[in-house]
XYZ file of C-alpha atoms in Angstrom:
341
model
C -115.239 -87.057 104.739
C -114.067 -85.069 107.745
C -116.774 -82.635 107.272
C -119.425 -85.375 106.897
C -118.490 -86.878 110.266
C -118.676 -83.361 111.987
C -121.994 -83.012 110.592
C -123.036 -86.109 112.240
C -121.713 -85.386 115.591
C -125.114 -85.584 117.142
C -125.873 -88.865 115.859
C -122.300 -89.905 117.639
C -123.725 -88.431 121.069
C -127.005 -90.195 120.683
C -125.279 -93.624 119.825
C -122.866 -93.205 122.539
C -125.888 -92.642 125.167
C -127.427 -95.728 123.726
C -124.552 -97.862 124.229
C -123.756 -96.508 127.471
C -127.423 -97.259 128.493
C -126.578 -100.702 127.166
C -123.448 -101.362 129.136
C -125.047 -100.110 132.356
C -128.135 -102.478 132.063
C -125.494 -105.439 132.078
C -123.479 -104.202 134.664
C -126.513 -103.467 137.101
C -127.604 -107.161 135.957
C -130.920 -105.933 134.290
C -129.801 -107.594 131.416
C -128.495 -110.658 132.106
C -125.063 -112.251 131.205
C -124.324 -115.855 130.758
C -121.189 -117.505 132.393
C -119.683 -120.840 131.709
C -118.065 -123.761 133.826
C -114.643 -123.234 131.679
C -112.107 -120.647 130.684
C -113.240 -118.177 128.298
C -111.004 -115.526 126.932
C -112.416 -112.447 124.734
C -110.263 -110.818 122.074
C -111.858 -107.466 120.755
C -111.060 -104.005 120.443
C -113.441 -100.577 121.076
C -112.977 -99.338 117.335
C -114.217 -100.745 113.992
C -111.605 -103.223 112.688
C -107.862 -103.098 111.983
C -106.251 -103.808 115.482
C -104.706 -107.096 115.199
C -107.290 -109.500 116.426
C -106.421 -112.186 113.970
C -102.822 -112.700 114.931
C -103.526 -112.237 118.525
C -106.226 -114.914 118.738
C -103.178 -117.387 116.632
C -100.650 -116.143 119.583
C -103.316 -117.540 122.210
C -104.031 -120.854 120.095
C -100.164 -121.530 119.871
C -99.822 -120.575 123.713
C -102.665 -122.907 124.913
C -103.161 -125.764 122.160
C -100.537 -128.193 123.321
C -102.104 -128.444 126.666
C -105.566 -127.850 126.301
C -108.335 -128.664 124.188
C -108.844 -125.236 122.541
C -112.009 -123.909 120.413
C -112.121 -120.620 118.469
C -115.450 -119.110 118.269
C -116.031 -116.263 115.747
C -119.178 -114.635 114.421
C -117.997 -115.608 110.808
C -118.257 -112.053 109.233
C -119.785 -111.740 105.711
C -120.192 -115.731 105.701
C -123.127 -116.562 103.568
C -124.565 -119.130 106.064
C -126.458 -118.422 109.206
C -126.489 -120.124 112.626
C -123.859 -122.221 114.555
C -121.482 -124.165 112.221
C -118.578 -126.484 113.435
C -116.068 -126.359 110.765
C -115.186 -129.582 109.192
C -113.441 -131.064 106.068
C -116.435 -129.193 104.075
C -115.623 -125.912 105.437
C -114.534 -122.556 103.190
C -114.572 -118.987 103.554
C -118.178 -118.514 102.170
C -119.369 -121.109 104.897
C -117.569 -119.915 108.014
C -116.272 -116.581 107.106
C -112.313 -115.845 106.051
C -110.666 -115.848 109.619
C -112.224 -118.654 111.103
C -111.263 -120.747 107.725
C -108.028 -119.297 108.324
C -107.761 -120.664 112.054
C -109.084 -123.878 110.828
C -106.431 -124.274 108.027
C -103.633 -123.414 110.162
C -104.519 -125.369 113.309
C -105.945 -128.617 112.565
C -105.590 -129.596 116.543
C -108.349 -127.035 117.618
C -112.010 -126.670 116.950
C -113.265 -123.725 115.075
C -116.874 -122.540 115.100
C -118.809 -119.843 114.272
C -122.303 -118.065 115.672
C -123.345 -114.750 115.808
C -124.845 -115.713 119.195
C -121.813 -116.539 121.491
C -124.133 -117.997 124.151
C -125.788 -120.510 121.777
C -122.155 -120.986 120.199
C -120.641 -122.134 123.416
C -123.285 -124.249 124.364
C -123.303 -126.004 121.143
C -119.674 -126.763 121.435
C -120.166 -127.998 124.773
C -122.641 -130.609 123.723
C -120.715 -132.078 121.347
C -118.366 -135.282 121.985
C -115.280 -133.387 121.931
C -115.805 -130.616 124.336
C -113.623 -127.694 124.744
C -111.494 -126.848 127.637
C -110.926 -123.645 126.456
C -112.969 -121.232 124.723
C -111.265 -117.961 122.476
C -114.309 -115.538 121.801
C -112.884 -113.537 118.403
C -114.095 -109.951 118.403
C -116.506 -110.285 120.875
C -115.880 -107.281 123.378
C -119.170 -105.766 122.840
C -121.040 -109.077 123.138
C -122.294 -108.772 127.032
C -124.548 -111.682 126.622
C -121.685 -113.856 127.487
C -119.691 -112.936 130.510
C -116.068 -114.234 130.000
C -113.511 -114.830 132.496
C -110.886 -112.814 130.696
C -111.023 -109.610 128.503
C -107.977 -108.788 126.249
C -108.581 -105.459 124.650
C -106.511 -104.330 121.436
C -105.797 -100.878 120.271
C -103.662 -99.667 117.563
C -100.583 -97.424 118.364
C -101.433 -95.214 115.427
C -105.427 -95.180 116.598
C -105.257 -95.110 120.338
C -109.279 -95.187 121.628
C -108.205 -92.521 123.855
C -107.800 -90.153 120.750
C -111.140 -91.399 119.289
C -114.776 -90.709 119.338
C -118.181 -92.784 118.901
C -119.460 -93.811 115.633
C -120.345 -92.032 113.149
C -118.130 -88.987 114.018
C -115.132 -91.563 115.021
C -114.515 -95.318 114.853
C -115.702 -96.479 118.599
C -118.091 -99.117 118.582
C -118.686 -98.111 122.426
C -117.646 -95.358 124.797
C -113.837 -95.264 125.941
C -115.039 -96.244 129.367
C -115.698 -99.615 128.104
C -111.752 -100.057 128.310
C -112.376 -100.763 132.097
C -114.125 -104.135 131.280
C -110.393 -105.206 130.165
C -108.222 -107.407 131.970
C -105.327 -107.005 129.711
C -104.924 -104.164 127.111
C -102.479 -104.540 124.017
C -101.276 -101.837 121.938
C -100.646 -103.420 118.751
C -98.807 -102.356 115.764
C -96.042 -100.440 117.500
C -92.550 -99.642 116.327
C -90.079 -102.064 117.201
C -87.868 -99.405 118.995
C -90.708 -97.912 121.252
C -88.892 -96.069 123.855
C -89.902 -96.487 127.717
C -90.847 -92.654 127.947
C -93.333 -93.052 124.874
C -94.806 -96.683 126.487
C -95.408 -94.045 129.790
C -97.170 -91.443 127.867
C -99.486 -94.321 126.181
C -100.169 -95.573 129.706
C -101.083 -92.302 130.858
C -103.186 -91.748 127.798
C -105.424 -94.879 128.023
C -105.826 -94.491 131.818
C -104.653 -97.788 132.848
C -106.440 -99.035 135.756
C -104.726 -100.928 138.862
C -106.219 -104.010 138.149
C -105.238 -103.718 134.550
C -101.816 -105.016 132.608
C -100.474 -102.794 129.489
C -98.530 -104.580 126.767
C -97.064 -103.470 123.577
C -96.907 -105.518 120.333
C -95.762 -105.120 116.879
C -96.661 -107.318 113.652
C -93.680 -109.662 112.673
C -93.723 -110.325 108.961
C -92.581 -114.126 107.877
C -89.162 -114.113 106.031
C -91.219 -116.334 103.059
C -94.129 -115.725 101.094
C -96.165 -119.464 100.444
C -98.232 -120.986 97.834
C -99.981 -124.540 97.983
C -96.811 -126.033 96.654
C -93.921 -124.013 97.527
C -92.263 -120.788 99.451
C -90.446 -118.136 97.913
C -87.950 -115.714 100.239
C -89.034 -112.368 100.661
C -85.580 -110.784 100.394
C -85.012 -112.635 97.241
C -88.131 -110.705 95.255
C -86.714 -107.097 94.929
C -86.490 -107.991 91.209
C -89.378 -110.129 90.640
C -92.582 -108.809 89.023
C -95.331 -108.414 91.728
C -98.947 -107.870 91.989
C -99.754 -106.946 96.052
C -103.316 -107.589 96.903
C -105.073 -106.598 100.381
C -108.652 -106.871 101.176
C -107.889 -105.848 105.222
C -108.810 -102.752 107.227
C -105.343 -101.221 107.033
C -102.931 -102.562 104.472
C -100.451 -99.956 104.522
C -97.667 -102.003 106.650
C -98.160 -104.861 104.146
C -97.660 -103.118 101.033
C -94.606 -101.243 103.192
C -93.059 -104.452 104.006
C -93.232 -105.939 100.384
C -91.643 -102.529 98.964
C -89.707 -103.206 95.759
C -89.439 -101.410 92.224
C -91.458 -103.958 90.130
C -94.486 -103.897 92.430
C -98.202 -102.918 91.761
C -100.829 -102.656 94.434
C -104.572 -103.486 94.760
C -106.492 -102.761 97.755
C -109.924 -103.856 98.584
C -111.904 -103.040 101.633
C -112.141 -105.122 104.485
C -113.483 -109.133 103.993
C -114.033 -108.016 100.467
C -115.986 -110.665 98.484
C -114.014 -111.097 95.226
C -116.589 -111.094 92.336
C -116.067 -112.287 89.004
C -115.284 -108.711 87.759
C -112.491 -108.038 90.478
C -111.108 -111.609 89.367
C -110.790 -110.569 85.814
C -108.971 -107.421 86.841
C -106.687 -109.553 88.976
C -106.136 -111.667 86.187
C -105.174 -108.898 83.654
C -102.946 -106.936 85.805
C -101.216 -110.227 87.259
C -99.952 -111.323 83.670
C -96.281 -112.382 83.755
C -96.321 -111.471 87.769
C -96.682 -113.380 90.945
C -99.653 -112.056 93.214
C -98.669 -111.861 96.954
C -101.669 -111.443 99.405
C -102.502 -111.529 102.942
C -103.422 -114.821 104.608
C -106.949 -113.703 104.991
C -107.349 -112.927 101.360
C -105.656 -115.962 100.136
C -108.150 -118.223 101.894
C -110.923 -116.286 99.577
C -108.812 -116.266 96.437
C -107.841 -119.810 96.467
C -108.703 -121.877 93.437
C -109.314 -118.600 91.540
C -105.957 -118.180 90.322
C -102.992 -120.308 89.527
C -101.524 -122.302 92.479
C -97.950 -121.438 91.043
C -99.067 -117.635 90.791
C -100.655 -117.030 94.172
C -98.787 -116.584 97.481
C -99.358 -115.078 100.802
C -97.472 -113.454 103.644
C -97.897 -114.518 107.263
C -97.785 -112.654 109.904
C -97.495 -113.107 113.937
C -97.729 -110.753 116.618
C -94.792 -110.407 118.474
C -94.834 -108.668 122.162
C -92.118 -106.410 122.681
C -91.447 -106.477 126.532
C -92.783 -108.759 129.081
C -93.779 -111.683 126.638
C -93.225 -114.074 129.680
C -95.319 -112.283 131.788
C -98.203 -111.912 129.509
C -98.089 -115.808 128.640
C -97.944 -116.329 132.622
C -101.027 -114.253 133.206
C -102.926 -115.863 130.367
C -101.940 -119.709 131.458
C -102.571 -118.665 135.241
C -106.110 -117.705 134.469
C -106.827 -120.943 132.160
C -105.295 -123.166 134.756
C -106.982 -121.452 137.982
C -110.592 -121.563 135.807
C -109.911 -125.104 135.039
C -109.387 -126.182 138.582
C -112.500 -124.093 139.599
C -114.116 -125.809 136.759
């Protein structure tokens, strides 16, 4: 695989030139970006998948939804529908995508919508009777057609964008210079004991600008796994036969957290759509075992396995330092933008 990536290096140069030209045209105003008269926050990354966008969006929902009418807008990756859809009681992962359906299930007090065209998606949200006061754009850092008021850029501790290169040689969707659009940069999936010295090294590597603020976060796992009708404490599962199942970009930490002597692991691609053949394999391997999966996979598997057998492990993003400052930066932006609006 590494050899192939080296062979296609000229295509990576070409890809980088094309994306850089596109960004230049937007920055120069030749290609038009559209702004909206309400706070719009983008959460995204420069790389392909696995930086923790979903728990970061959920963090913002928890932070803002008690005070504001919040809407989360995604493209609905791998859904079997097109166009704008506002989630309702008929929604499922096939209709709106797994991550939006997860938001809809967990946060009934917010609106959840999908549209590949984020501009149209926001316009549709603003045209209905329940107008949002804040819009969270999930995975929209490269969606330059909408000019958001605030950008949160995520990068993984073990795969910093400063150490990466454009597709297809590397995993970057655009040149590293795209990081300059961010107001806040969050290094995700950090070890909980990250030292001050290492923080400074990362800050230098990422070339943080004076107008940007850098934060560090880690993944915090719940102490329970949950089914549709109950929960089990993770610490009490060591001697229980388990099938661990994940269809996410980088499942290693999920598998590692549930270490036991009685586990078997099944890994699928990110946003994997489980086929009849997959479900048969899972059922064969899961005999006399409990199945523990991620929240994102649970919304796709729910109804395909017995409810007393299928569990999921929730995660949250936890800021390691200065969480109050992060919250203040976000709420100040929303409050000031709301007043202006």
